PDB file of C-alpha atoms in Angstrom:
ATOM      1  CA  MET A 256       0.000   0.000   0.000  1.00 96.00           C
ATOM      2  CA  TRP A 257       1.266   3.463  -0.917  1.00 98.00           C
ATOM      3  CA  ARG A 258       0.824   6.212   1.678  1.00 98.00           C
ATOM      4  CA  LEU A 259       0.587   9.971   1.540  1.00 98.00           C
ATOM      5  CA  HIS A 260       2.084  11.871   4.480  1.00 97.00           C
ATOM      6  CA  THR A 261       2.707  15.494   5.341  1.00 96.00           C
ATOM      7  CA  ARG A 262       6.313  16.652   5.285  1.00 95.00           C
ATOM      8  CA  ALA A 263       5.771  18.363   8.659  1.00 91.00           C
ATOM      9  CA  THR A 264       7.470  17.166  11.818  1.00 90.00           C
ATOM     10  CA  PRO A 265       6.018  14.914  13.007  1.00 93.00           C
ATOM     11  CA  PRO A 266       4.494  13.735   9.701  1.00 93.00           C
ATOM     12  CA  ARG A 267       0.755  13.105   9.569  1.00 96.00           C
ATOM     13  CA  HIS A 268      -0.761  10.221   7.620  1.00 97.00           C
ATOM     14  CA  VAL A 269      -3.001  11.836   4.971  1.00 97.00           C
ATOM     15  CA  ALA A 270      -4.234   8.959   2.775  1.00 98.00           C
ATOM     16  CA  ASP A 271      -3.731   5.379   1.641  1.00 98.00           C
ATOM     17  CA  LEU A 272      -3.531   4.334  -1.999  1.00 98.00           C
ATOM     18  CA  HIS A 273      -4.323   0.703  -2.840  1.00 98.00           C
ATOM     19  CA  VAL A 274      -2.927   0.153  -6.347  1.00 97.00           C
ATOM     20  CA  ASP A 275      -5.259  -1.954  -8.484  1.00 97.00           C
ATOM     21  CA  GLY A 276      -4.168  -1.161 -12.022  1.00 96.00           C
ATOM     22  CA  SER A 277      -1.751   0.618 -14.286  1.00 94.00           C
ATOM     23  CA  ASP A 278      -1.571   2.425 -17.592  1.00 90.00           C
ATOM     24  CA  PHE A 279       2.171   2.992 -17.859  1.00 91.00           C
ATOM     25  CA  PRO A 280       3.529   5.234 -16.522  1.00 91.00           C
ATOM     26  CA  TRP A 281       0.436   5.868 -14.368  1.00 95.00           C
ATOM     27  CA  LEU A 282      -0.716   3.681 -11.490  1.00 97.00           C
ATOM     28  CA  THR A 283      -4.407   3.637 -10.577  1.00 97.00           C
ATOM     29  CA  ALA A 284      -5.583   3.130  -7.028  1.00 98.00           C
ATOM     30  CA  ALA A 285      -8.449   3.117  -4.597  1.00 98.00           C
ATOM     31  CA  PHE A 286      -7.946   6.308  -2.596  1.00 98.00           C
ATOM     32  CA  ARG A 287      -8.696   6.278   1.134  1.00 98.00           C
ATOM     33  CA  PRO A 288      -8.400   9.780   2.573  1.00 97.00           C
ATOM     34  CA  LEU A 289      -7.913  10.256   6.303  1.00 97.00           C
ATOM     35  CA  ALA A 290      -8.917  13.311   8.358  1.00 95.00           C
ATOM     36  CA  PRO A 291      -5.738  15.330   7.556  1.00 95.00           C
ATOM     37  CA  TYR A 292      -6.566  15.090   3.820  1.00 96.00           C
ATOM     38  CA  GLU A 293      -9.271  17.755   4.130  1.00 95.00           C
ATOM     39  CA  GLU A 294      -6.598  20.356   4.851  1.00 95.00           C
ATOM     40  CA  HIS A 295      -4.871  19.515   1.540  1.00 94.00           C
ATOM     41  CA  ARG A 296      -7.917  18.749  -0.621  1.00 95.00           C
ATOM     42  CA  PRO A 297      -8.141  22.309  -2.053  1.00 95.00           C
ATOM     43  CA  LEU A 298      -4.697  21.889  -3.645  1.00 94.00           C
ATOM     44  CA  PHE A 299      -5.804  18.694  -5.399  1.00 94.00           C
ATOM     45  CA  VAL A 300      -8.997  20.359  -6.626  1.00 94.00           C
ATOM     46  CA  ARG A 301      -6.986  23.332  -7.893  1.00 95.00           C
ATOM     47  CA  LEU A 302      -4.467  21.051  -9.612  1.00 94.00           C
ATOM     48  CA  ALA A 303      -7.288  19.259 -11.462  1.00 93.00           C
ATOM     49  CA  ASP A 304      -8.911  22.557 -12.467  1.00 95.00           C
ATOM     50  CA  LEU A 305      -5.628  23.968 -13.760  1.00 95.00           C
ATOM     51  CA  SER A 306      -4.984  20.814 -15.766  1.00 93.00           C
ATOM     52  CA  GLU A 307      -8.471  21.006 -17.277  1.00 93.00           C
ATOM     53  CA  THR A 308      -8.023  24.655 -18.288  1.00 94.00           C
ATOM     54  CA  GLU A 309      -4.419  24.058 -19.414  1.00 96.00           C
ATOM     55  CA  GLU A 310      -2.989  26.826 -17.224  1.00 96.00           C
ATOM     56  CA  TRP A 311       0.426  25.200 -17.083  1.00 95.00           C
ATOM     57  CA  GLU A 312       2.418  27.856 -15.207  1.00 96.00           C
ATOM     58  CA  ALA A 313      -0.147  27.908 -12.407  1.00 96.00           C
ATOM     59  CA  PHE A 314      -0.333  24.099 -12.586  1.00 95.00           C
ATOM     60  CA  ASP A 315       3.432  23.846 -12.051  1.00 94.00           C
ATOM     61  CA  ALA A 316       3.219  26.192  -9.049  1.00 95.00           C
ATOM     62  CA  CYS A 317       0.375  24.161  -7.521  1.00 95.00           C
ATOM     63  CA  TRP A 318       2.219  20.892  -8.163  1.00 92.00           C
ATOM     64  CA  SER A 319       5.330  22.330  -6.504  1.00 92.00           C
ATOM     65  CA  GLU A 320       3.278  23.322  -3.457  1.00 94.00           C
ATOM     66  CA  LEU A 321       1.885  19.782  -3.169  1.00 93.00           C
ATOM     67  CA  ASN A 322       5.375  18.294  -3.352  1.00 91.00           C
ATOM     68  CA  ARG A 323       6.634  20.760  -0.730  1.00 93.00           C
ATOM     69  CA  THR A 324       3.884  19.894   1.732  1.00 95.00           C
ATOM     70  CA  LEU A 325       3.191  16.202   1.043  1.00 97.00           C
ATOM     71  CA  ALA A 326       5.313  13.096   0.554  1.00 96.00           C
ATOM     72  CA  LEU A 327       4.295   9.921  -1.246  1.00 97.00           C
ATOM     73  CA  HIS A 328       5.719   6.759   0.326  1.00 96.00           C
ATOM     74  CA  THR A 329       6.217   3.451  -1.470  1.00 95.00           C
ATOM     75  CA  PRO A 330       4.805   0.230  -0.003  1.00 96.00           C
ATOM     76  CA  GLU A 331       8.259  -0.245   1.560  1.00 94.00           C
ATOM     77  CA  GLY A 332       7.869   3.076   3.401  1.00 93.00           C
ATOM     78  CA  VAL A 333      10.399   5.005   1.315  1.00 92.00           C
ATOM     79  CA  PRO A 334       9.401   8.535   0.235  1.00 93.00           C
ATOM     80  CA  VAL A 335       9.711   9.157  -3.520  1.00 94.00           C
ATOM     81  CA  ALA A 336      11.567  12.216  -4.809  1.00 90.00           C
ATOM     82  CA  ASP A 337       8.686  13.662  -6.854  1.00 90.00           C
ATOM     83  CA  PHE A 338       5.161  12.608  -7.708  1.00 93.00           C
ATOM     84  CA  LEU A 339       2.046  13.704  -9.528  1.00 93.00           C
ATOM     85  CA  LEU A 340      -1.243  12.580  -7.990  1.00 94.00           C
ATOM     86  CA  HIS A 341      -4.714  13.133  -9.433  1.00 94.00           C
ATOM     87  CA  VAL A 342      -7.617  12.481  -7.057  1.00 95.00           C
ATOM     88  CA  GLU A 343     -11.109  12.052  -8.518  1.00 92.00           C
ATOM     89  CA  ASP A 344     -13.874  14.448  -7.470  1.00 88.00           C
ATOM     90  CA  ASP A 345     -15.486  11.971  -5.076  1.00 92.00           C
ATOM     91  CA  ASP A 346     -12.121  11.203  -3.404  1.00 91.00           C
ATOM     92  CA  SER A 347     -12.529   7.444  -4.010  1.00 94.00           C
ATOM     93  CA  ARG A 348     -10.021   6.919  -6.837  1.00 97.00           C
ATOM     94  CA  ALA A 349      -6.621   8.292  -7.779  1.00 96.00           C
ATOM     95  CA  SER A 350      -3.995   7.975 -10.466  1.00 96.00           C
ATOM     96  CA  PHE A 351      -0.366   8.787  -9.851  1.00 96.00           C
ATOM     97  CA  ARG A 352       3.147   8.553 -11.157  1.00 94.00           C
ATOM     98  CA  TRP A 353       6.438   9.085  -9.414  1.00 92.00           C
ATOM     99  CA  ILE A 354      10.171   9.333  -9.987  1.00 88.00           C
ATOM    100  CA  ASP A 355      13.215   8.534  -7.857  1.00 80.00           C
ATOM    101  CA  GLU A 356      15.081  11.780  -8.519  1.00 72.00           C
ATOM    102  CA  PRO A 357      13.834  15.342  -8.006  1.00 64.00           C
ATOM    103  CA  ALA A 358      12.415  16.954 -11.140  1.00 60.00           C
ATOM    104  CA  GLU A 359      12.305  20.571 -12.251  1.00 61.00           C
ATOM    105  CA  GLY A 360       8.579  20.233 -12.990  1.00 56.00           C
ATOM    106  CA  PRO A 361       5.818  17.634 -12.744  1.00 58.00           C
ATOM    107  CA  PRO A 362       6.731  14.163 -13.988  1.00 54.00           C
ATOM    108  CA  ALA A 363       5.878  14.206 -17.713  1.00 51.00           C
TER     109      ALA A 363
END
C-alpha cells in the first residue's frame, strides 16, 4: 500500500492508496483519505482545475506546493523524490506517477 504523508514534523498520515491497475507510466488506485486530507484537498482540486483549463504555469506552481507539503511513500515506506497525484472528485479513486530523482517540474 502506498501512503501519503505530510512533510511536517512529526508527519501526519493523509491517505492510503491501494494500487489496483496501471496504464504505464500511471498507477491507478483506490484512494482512502484520512482526516488530515481535508486540509490539503483544495490543492488537489486546484491542480485538477488547472490541468483542465491548461494553465500550465499555475499548474506547475500548484504541483510544486503539493510536493513541498506532502510526501508519497512506497509500499516499503520510502518517500519518492517527486510525484504527480490526481484524485477524482469523489475522493474514491486516484492515479499517480512518481520518480526517484527530483524533477524541475511535474513528472511528464
